[in-house]
XYZ file of C-alpha atoms in Angstrom:
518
model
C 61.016 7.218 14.027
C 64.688 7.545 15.396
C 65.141 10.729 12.998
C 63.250 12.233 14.846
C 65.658 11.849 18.408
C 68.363 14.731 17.097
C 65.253 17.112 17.043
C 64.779 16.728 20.490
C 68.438 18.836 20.681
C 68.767 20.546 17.794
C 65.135 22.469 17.460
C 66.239 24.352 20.783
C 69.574 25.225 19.749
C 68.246 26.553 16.458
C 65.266 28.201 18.571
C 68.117 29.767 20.841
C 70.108 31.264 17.639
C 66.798 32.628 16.089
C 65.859 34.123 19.410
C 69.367 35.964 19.419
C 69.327 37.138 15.897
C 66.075 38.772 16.555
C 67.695 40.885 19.480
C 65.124 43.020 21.226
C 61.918 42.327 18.834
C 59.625 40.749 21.925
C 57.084 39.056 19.944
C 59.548 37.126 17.435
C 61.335 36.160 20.379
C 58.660 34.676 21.882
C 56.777 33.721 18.906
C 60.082 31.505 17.961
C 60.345 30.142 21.974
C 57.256 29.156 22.535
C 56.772 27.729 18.648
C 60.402 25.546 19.912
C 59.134 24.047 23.245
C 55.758 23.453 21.708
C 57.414 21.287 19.015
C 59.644 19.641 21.357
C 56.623 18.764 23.319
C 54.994 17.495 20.672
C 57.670 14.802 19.315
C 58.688 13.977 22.633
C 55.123 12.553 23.121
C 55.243 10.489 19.963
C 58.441 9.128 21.038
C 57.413 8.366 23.968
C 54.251 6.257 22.696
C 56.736 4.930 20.111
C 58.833 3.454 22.710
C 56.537 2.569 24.746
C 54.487 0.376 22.454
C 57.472 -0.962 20.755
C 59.657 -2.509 23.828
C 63.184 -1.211 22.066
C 64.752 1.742 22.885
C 65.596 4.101 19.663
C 68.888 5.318 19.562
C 70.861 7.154 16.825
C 74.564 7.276 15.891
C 74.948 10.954 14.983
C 77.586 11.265 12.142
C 76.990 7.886 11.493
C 79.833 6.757 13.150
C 80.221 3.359 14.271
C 78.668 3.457 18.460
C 81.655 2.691 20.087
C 83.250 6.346 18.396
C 80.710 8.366 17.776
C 77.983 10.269 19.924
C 74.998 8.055 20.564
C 71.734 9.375 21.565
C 69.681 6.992 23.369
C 65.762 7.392 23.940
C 63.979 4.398 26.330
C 61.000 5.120 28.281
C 62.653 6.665 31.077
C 64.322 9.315 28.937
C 61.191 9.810 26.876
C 59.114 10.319 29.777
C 61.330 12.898 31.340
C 61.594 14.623 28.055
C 58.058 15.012 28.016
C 57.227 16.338 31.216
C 60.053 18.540 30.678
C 58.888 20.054 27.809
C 55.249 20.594 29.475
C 57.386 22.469 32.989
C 59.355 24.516 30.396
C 56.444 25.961 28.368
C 54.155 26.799 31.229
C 57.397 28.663 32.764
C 58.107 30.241 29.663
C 54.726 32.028 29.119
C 54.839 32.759 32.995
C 57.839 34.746 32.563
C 56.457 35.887 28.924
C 53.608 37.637 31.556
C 56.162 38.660 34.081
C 58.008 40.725 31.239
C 55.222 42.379 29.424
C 54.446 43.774 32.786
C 57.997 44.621 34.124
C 59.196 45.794 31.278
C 61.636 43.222 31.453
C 63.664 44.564 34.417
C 63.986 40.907 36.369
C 64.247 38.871 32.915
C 66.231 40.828 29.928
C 64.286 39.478 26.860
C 67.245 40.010 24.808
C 69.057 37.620 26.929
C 66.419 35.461 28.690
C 64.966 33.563 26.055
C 68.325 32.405 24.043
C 69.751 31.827 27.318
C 66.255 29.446 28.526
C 65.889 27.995 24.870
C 69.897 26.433 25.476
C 68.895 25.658 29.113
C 65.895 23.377 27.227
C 68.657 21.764 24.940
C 70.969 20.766 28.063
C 68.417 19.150 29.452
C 67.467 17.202 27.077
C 70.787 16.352 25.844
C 71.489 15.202 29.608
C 68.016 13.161 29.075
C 68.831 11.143 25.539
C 72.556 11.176 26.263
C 74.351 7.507 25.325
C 77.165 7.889 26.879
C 78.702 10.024 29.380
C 80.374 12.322 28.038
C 77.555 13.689 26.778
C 75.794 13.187 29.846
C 78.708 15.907 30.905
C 78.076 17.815 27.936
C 74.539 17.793 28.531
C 74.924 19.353 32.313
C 77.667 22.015 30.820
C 75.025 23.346 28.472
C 72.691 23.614 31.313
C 74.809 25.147 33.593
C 76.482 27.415 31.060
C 72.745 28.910 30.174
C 72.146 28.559 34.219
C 74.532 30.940 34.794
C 73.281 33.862 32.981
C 69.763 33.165 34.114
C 70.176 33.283 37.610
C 72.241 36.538 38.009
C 69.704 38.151 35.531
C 68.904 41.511 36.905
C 72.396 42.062 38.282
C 71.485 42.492 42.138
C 74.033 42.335 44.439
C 72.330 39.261 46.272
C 71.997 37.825 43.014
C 75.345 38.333 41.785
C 76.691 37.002 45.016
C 74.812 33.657 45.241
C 75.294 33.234 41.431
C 78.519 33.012 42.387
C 78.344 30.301 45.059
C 76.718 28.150 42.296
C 78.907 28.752 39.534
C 81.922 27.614 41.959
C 79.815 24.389 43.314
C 78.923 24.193 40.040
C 82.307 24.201 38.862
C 83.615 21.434 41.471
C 80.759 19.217 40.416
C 81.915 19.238 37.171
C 85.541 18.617 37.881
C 85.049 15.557 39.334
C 82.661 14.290 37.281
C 84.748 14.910 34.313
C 88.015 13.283 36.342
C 85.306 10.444 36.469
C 84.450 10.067 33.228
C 88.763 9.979 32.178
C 89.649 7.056 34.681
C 86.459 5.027 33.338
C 87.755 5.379 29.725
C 91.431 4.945 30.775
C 90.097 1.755 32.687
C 87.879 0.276 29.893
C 88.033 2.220 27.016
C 84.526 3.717 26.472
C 82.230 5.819 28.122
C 79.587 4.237 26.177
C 76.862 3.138 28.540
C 75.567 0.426 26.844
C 79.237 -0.918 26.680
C 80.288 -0.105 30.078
C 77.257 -1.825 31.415
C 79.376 -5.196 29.607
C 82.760 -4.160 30.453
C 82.528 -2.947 34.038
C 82.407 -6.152 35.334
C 85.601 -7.163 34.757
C 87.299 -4.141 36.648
C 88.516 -5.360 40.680
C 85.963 -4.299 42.967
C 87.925 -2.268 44.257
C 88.498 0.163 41.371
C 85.201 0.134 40.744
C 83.988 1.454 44.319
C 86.559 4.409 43.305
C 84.788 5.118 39.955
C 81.311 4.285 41.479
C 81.668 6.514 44.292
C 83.171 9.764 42.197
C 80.257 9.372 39.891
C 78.319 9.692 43.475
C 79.831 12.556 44.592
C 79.741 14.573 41.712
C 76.380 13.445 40.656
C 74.943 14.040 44.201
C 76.239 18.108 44.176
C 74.044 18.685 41.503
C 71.065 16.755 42.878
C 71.233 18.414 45.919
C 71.909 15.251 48.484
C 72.567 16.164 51.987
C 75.279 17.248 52.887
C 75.825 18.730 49.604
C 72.946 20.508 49.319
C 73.828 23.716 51.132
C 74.130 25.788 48.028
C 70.902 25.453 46.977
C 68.602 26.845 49.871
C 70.590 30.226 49.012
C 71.194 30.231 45.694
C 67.472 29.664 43.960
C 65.290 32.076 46.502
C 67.432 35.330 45.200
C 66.711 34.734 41.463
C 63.424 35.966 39.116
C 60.284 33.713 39.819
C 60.572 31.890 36.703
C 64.210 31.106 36.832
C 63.397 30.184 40.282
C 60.666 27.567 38.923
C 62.688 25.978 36.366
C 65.662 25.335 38.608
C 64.061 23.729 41.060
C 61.533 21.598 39.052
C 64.429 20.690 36.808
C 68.023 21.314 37.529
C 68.442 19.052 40.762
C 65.887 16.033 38.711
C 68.917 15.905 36.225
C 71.374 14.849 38.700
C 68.738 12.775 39.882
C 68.432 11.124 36.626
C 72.028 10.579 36.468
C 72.282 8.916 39.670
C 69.170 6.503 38.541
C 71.599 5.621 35.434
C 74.789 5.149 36.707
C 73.372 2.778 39.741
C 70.673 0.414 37.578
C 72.933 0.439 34.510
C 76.758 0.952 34.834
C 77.531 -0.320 38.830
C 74.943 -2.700 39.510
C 77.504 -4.939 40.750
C 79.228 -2.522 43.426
C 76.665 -2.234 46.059
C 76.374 0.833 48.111
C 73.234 1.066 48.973
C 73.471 1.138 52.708
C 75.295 4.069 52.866
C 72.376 5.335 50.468
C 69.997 5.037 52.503
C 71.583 7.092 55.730
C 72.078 9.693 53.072
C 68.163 9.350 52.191
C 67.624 9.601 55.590
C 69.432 12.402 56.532
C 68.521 14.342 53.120
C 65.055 14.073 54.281
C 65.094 14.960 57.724
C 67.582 17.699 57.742
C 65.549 19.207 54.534
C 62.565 19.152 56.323
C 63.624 20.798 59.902
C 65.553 23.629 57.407
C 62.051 24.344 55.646
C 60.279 24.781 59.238
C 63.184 27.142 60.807
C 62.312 29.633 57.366
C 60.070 32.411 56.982
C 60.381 33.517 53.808
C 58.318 31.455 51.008
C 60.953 30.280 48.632
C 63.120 29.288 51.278
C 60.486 26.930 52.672
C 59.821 25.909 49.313
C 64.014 25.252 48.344
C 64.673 22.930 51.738
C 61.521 21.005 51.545
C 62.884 20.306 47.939
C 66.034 18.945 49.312
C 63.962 17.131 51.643
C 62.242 15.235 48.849
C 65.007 14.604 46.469
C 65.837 12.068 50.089
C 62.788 10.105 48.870
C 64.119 9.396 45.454
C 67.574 8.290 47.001
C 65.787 6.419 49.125
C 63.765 4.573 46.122
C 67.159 4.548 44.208
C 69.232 2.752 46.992
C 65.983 -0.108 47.529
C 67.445 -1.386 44.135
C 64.245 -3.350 43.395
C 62.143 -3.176 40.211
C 58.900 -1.882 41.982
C 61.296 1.039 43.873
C 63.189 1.954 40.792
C 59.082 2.461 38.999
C 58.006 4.198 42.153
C 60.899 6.774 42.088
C 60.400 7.806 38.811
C 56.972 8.228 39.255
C 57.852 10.297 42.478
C 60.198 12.254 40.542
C 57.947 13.216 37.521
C 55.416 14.084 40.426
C 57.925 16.421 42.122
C 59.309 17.943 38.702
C 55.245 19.099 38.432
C 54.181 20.265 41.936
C 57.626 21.980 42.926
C 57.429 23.941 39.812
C 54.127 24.778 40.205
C 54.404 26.178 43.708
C 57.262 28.154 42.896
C 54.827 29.875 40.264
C 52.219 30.630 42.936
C 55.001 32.028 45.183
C 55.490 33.964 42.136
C 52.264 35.368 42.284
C 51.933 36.146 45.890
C 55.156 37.859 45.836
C 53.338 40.340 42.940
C 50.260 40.735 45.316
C 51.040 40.897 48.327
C 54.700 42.330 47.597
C 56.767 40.073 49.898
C 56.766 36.813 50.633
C 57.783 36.764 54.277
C 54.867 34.748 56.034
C 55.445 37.372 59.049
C 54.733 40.109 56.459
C 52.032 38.303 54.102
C 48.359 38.324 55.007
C 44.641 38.364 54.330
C 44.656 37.084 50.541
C 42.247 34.544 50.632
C 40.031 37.547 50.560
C 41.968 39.444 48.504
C 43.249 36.931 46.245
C 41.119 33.501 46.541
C 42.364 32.563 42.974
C 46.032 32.470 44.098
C 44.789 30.735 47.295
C 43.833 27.825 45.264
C 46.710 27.896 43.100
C 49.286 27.352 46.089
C 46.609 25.356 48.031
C 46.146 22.511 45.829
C 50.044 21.661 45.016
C 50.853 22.361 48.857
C 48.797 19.560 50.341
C 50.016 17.366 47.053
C 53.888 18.072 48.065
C 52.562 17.290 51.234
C 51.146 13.773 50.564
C 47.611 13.679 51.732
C 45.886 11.416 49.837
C 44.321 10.793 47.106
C 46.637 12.711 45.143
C 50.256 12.068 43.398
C 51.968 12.387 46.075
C 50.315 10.404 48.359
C 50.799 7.423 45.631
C 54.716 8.113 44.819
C 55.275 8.058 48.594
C 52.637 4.803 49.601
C 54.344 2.864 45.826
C 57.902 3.683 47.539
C 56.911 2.850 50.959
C 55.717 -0.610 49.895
C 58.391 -1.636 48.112
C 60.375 -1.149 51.040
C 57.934 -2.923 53.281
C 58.494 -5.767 51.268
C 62.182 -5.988 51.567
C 61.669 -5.690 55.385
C 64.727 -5.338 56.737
C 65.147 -2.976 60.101
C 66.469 -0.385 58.179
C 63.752 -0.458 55.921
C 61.503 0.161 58.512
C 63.360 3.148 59.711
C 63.382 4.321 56.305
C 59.938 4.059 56.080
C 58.997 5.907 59.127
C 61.971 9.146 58.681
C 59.470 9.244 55.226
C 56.445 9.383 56.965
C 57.331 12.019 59.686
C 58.558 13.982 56.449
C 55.930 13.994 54.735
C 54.169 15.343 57.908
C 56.664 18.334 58.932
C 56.423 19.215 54.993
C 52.706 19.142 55.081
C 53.107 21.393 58.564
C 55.494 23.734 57.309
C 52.998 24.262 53.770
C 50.083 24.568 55.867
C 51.618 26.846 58.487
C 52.447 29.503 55.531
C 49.140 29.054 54.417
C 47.531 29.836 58.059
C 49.243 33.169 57.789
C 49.488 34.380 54.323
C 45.855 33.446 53.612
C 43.765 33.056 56.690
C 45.391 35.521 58.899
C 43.859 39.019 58.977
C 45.371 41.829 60.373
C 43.367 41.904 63.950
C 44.990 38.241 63.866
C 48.681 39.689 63.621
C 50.202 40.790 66.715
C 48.982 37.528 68.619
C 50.096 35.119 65.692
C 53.391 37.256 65.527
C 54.310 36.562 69.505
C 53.290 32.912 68.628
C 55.753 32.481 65.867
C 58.649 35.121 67.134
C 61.097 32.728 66.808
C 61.107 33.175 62.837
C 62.205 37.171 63.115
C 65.438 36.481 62.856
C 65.050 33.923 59.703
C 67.090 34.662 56.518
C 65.368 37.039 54.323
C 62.473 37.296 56.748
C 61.547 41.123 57.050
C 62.262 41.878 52.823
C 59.423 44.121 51.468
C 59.221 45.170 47.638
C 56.584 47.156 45.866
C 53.417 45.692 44.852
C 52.817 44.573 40.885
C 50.157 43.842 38.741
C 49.525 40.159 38.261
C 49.098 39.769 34.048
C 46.462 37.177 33.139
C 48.948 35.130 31.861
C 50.804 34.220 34.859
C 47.785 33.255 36.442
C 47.150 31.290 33.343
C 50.272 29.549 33.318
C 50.121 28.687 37.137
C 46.482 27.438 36.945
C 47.669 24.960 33.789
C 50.773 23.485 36.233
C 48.254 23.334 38.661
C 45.393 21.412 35.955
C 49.181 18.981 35.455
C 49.432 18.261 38.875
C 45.797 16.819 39.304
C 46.096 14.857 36.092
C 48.967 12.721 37.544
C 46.011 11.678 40.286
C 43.993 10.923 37.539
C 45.611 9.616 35.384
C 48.068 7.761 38.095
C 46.817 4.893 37.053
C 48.110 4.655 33.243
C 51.439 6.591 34.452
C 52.278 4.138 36.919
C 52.190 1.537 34.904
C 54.686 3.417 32.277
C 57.144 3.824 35.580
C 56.681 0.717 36.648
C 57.587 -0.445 32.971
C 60.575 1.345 33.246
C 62.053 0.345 36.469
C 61.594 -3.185 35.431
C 63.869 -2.273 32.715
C 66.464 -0.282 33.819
C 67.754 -3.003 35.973
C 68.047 -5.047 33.265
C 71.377 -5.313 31.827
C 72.081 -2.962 27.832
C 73.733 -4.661 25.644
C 75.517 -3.342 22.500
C 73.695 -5.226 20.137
C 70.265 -4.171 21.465
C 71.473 -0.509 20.470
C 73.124 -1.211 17.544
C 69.720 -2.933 16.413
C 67.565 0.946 17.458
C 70.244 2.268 15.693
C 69.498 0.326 12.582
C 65.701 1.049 12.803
């Protein structure tokens, strides 16, 4: 079973370099990306049941080099999970933008360039996902970023171009540090082996290892988005093509995420923080949230309420208890699902209505009731009205802060709750006027809301496009994903819960040595 981990890597890469070599021939292209993802898909899942069943982790030495020299990739529940849902976000992107460029005649996404460039996105994530140690965790996020870079200045606008560059710099800074990181650990201990420094970091003052454990932090909280360094994103994902758009924020920010969830149950248990974690949780959510309701423009409503809610994973991360470390995952495979998919139907009322400026927008629910749907049913989800995933991420992480108790807890528990709330408002309000408003409605509803004219982005108007059957496809399959983790919450709680549980459980060498062997 652990031949099959490398695949998880390697099937992209070889998908990217097929993609390339068949230059401008559309159908091999995507014939060879979607073939790639589908595959991925498919052996993540039987990992995933592997790993699951078994109790052990798999992990492979690549090279067969003994694990303290050579690269280790590491597969547990956590990382096959992720993998999975993944794999389901990237192919249900990939034949939205597959529509998107059939119709466009590839003007927004280049298919010369876009699918190489998404197939070695796919492999940094995944390497960040199964990484052992981290240095290939950094590895992982370079590949990502590298294949991020080209994707979101594709098209070559000047807005583009210009925010492309904010994120290649914050990009770069992130980096920097974390690789600065990643030398003092090894200079301090001698690995960067996770299963070893999980041993090992122990005997380092506690001093030195509030240094290492907060640089980690900071480098590992630019990517995720944590306030206050999130102020990159809100600018950089609205300006780039829907499907880039979708990807980024279902994905990009969950890998930092993921990162912070293994560096703080597996490397620094020991050097508490957590305090200060939760006034950052705090502050990510509220400050996301009153961001999302000061916009007017769709995917700027949609990028702060999604630093908004990367505050309620911190704030499961920083409970440090086995039933918050389950409930964040499941909150963040729930957000990886429903933030993609309402990017998508953004996507598709931006091709409809030809903006997506809720002063501009108006009347689809009777010109477009399908698309009304599509953005209605993930919208109250984000938004957390029961009974669906969202409701049960929040109410799992709420509870396991109830039972701690403690005043901030309660606090904690309450910024979440108002959160939820002003997200559900600010969802609801676009709705109001991009689907229920017609245009004997507009000049009242306009003097109402005034105070949004001068929002970013707010008065931008471009031509009207078809809407392929495809994208609608792809949107109403995210969608189909987002109601199966209500109905099925039942089977994939009980995998998160399994895994947080787990991760706060001290690795040992030996137990990865033994995967190794199998």
């Amino acid at each position: 079973m652990s031949t099959l981990v490398p695949l998880l890597v390697t099937l992209p890469l070889l998908g990217a370099g097929m993609a390339l070599i068949a230059g401008r021939h559309r159908k091999t292209q995507v014939a060879v990306s979607v073939t790639t993802l589908s595959a991925t898909l498919a052996i993540a899942l039987v990992l995933l049941f592997a790993v699951d069943a078994s109790d052990q982790p798999l992990a492979v030495s690549v090279g067969g080099w003994p694990i303290p020299l050579g690269i280790v990739l590491y597969v547990d529940r956590l990382a096959a999970l992720l993998v999975v849902i993944s794999s389901v976000v990237l192919l249900a992107v990939l034949l939205f933008s597959v529509g998107q460029g059939a119709a466009d005649g590839d003007d927004d996404t280049p298919v010369s360039i876009f699918h190489p460039s998404y197939l070695i996105l796919s492999a940094g994530i995944f390497t960040a996902f199964i990484a052992g140690d981290l240095f290939n965790l950094y590895v992982g996020f370079e590949i990502l970023l590298v294949a991020s870079y080209v994707l979101i200045t594709l098209g070559s606008t000047e807005s583009r171009i210009r925010t492309g560059v904010v994120y290649i710099v914050v990009s770069l800074v992130s980096s920097i540090l974390f690789l600065a990181a990643i030398a003092m650990i090894y200079g301090a201990l001698g690995t960067v082996n996770m299963a070893q420094l999980s041993d090992r970091m122990g005997e380092l003052p506690p001093d030195v290892q509030l240094v290492l454990h907060l640089m980690l932090l900071l480098a590992f909280s630019i990517k995720a988005a944590v306030f206050p360094l999130s102020f990159w994103l809100p600018d950089s994902y609205p300006t780039a093509p829907a499907p880039v758009t979708a990807v980024f924020a279902g994905l990009l920010t969950k890998v930092g995420v993921y990162a912070l969830i293994r560096t703080e149950t597996q490397i620094f248990r020991d050097s508490d923080v957590n305090f200060m974690l939760m006034i950052v949780a705090l502050a990510t959510m509220i400050v996301g949230v009153l961001g999302a309701l000061a916009q007017a423009e769709l995917k700027r409503i949609l990028s702060f309420t999604l630093v908004s809610h990367i505050g309620y994973m911190v704030f499961g991360l920083a409970i440090a208890t086995p039933a918050a470390i389950g409930a964040t995952i499941y909150y963040t495979v729930h957000h990886i699902v429903v933030q993609t998919t309402l990017f998508l139907a953004i996507g598709l009322i931006e091709r409809r209505a030809g903006s997506t400026s809720i002063l501009r927008v108006r009347g689809l629910m009777r010109a477009a009731p399908v698309i009304a749907v599509l953005y209605f049913i993930p919208a109250i989800n984000l938004g957390g009205l029961p009974p669906f995933s969202g409701f049960i991420g929040k109410y799992g992480l709420f509870d396991a802060a109830a039972e701690v108790g403690s005043p901030i807890m309660i606090v904690l528990i309450v910024g979440g709750i108002v959160t939820s709330l002003l997200t559900l408002y600010a969802l609801m309000r676009a709705w109001n006027l991009a689907f229920w408003r017609e245009e004997e409605d507009s000049a009242e509803t306009e003097a109402r809301i005034g105070y949004l004219g001068s929002a970013p982005a707010a008065g931008i108007q471009t031509e009207r496009r078809v809407i392929p059957r495809i994208m609608t496809a792809a949107t109403a399959g995210m969608v189909v994903v987002t109601i199966a983790l209500t109905v099925f919450a039942g089977p994939l709680y009980a995998v998160c819960a399994r895994v947080g549980e787990t991760l706060l459980q001290p690795i040992s060498v030996v137990q990865v040595e033994q995967g190794v062997e199998e």
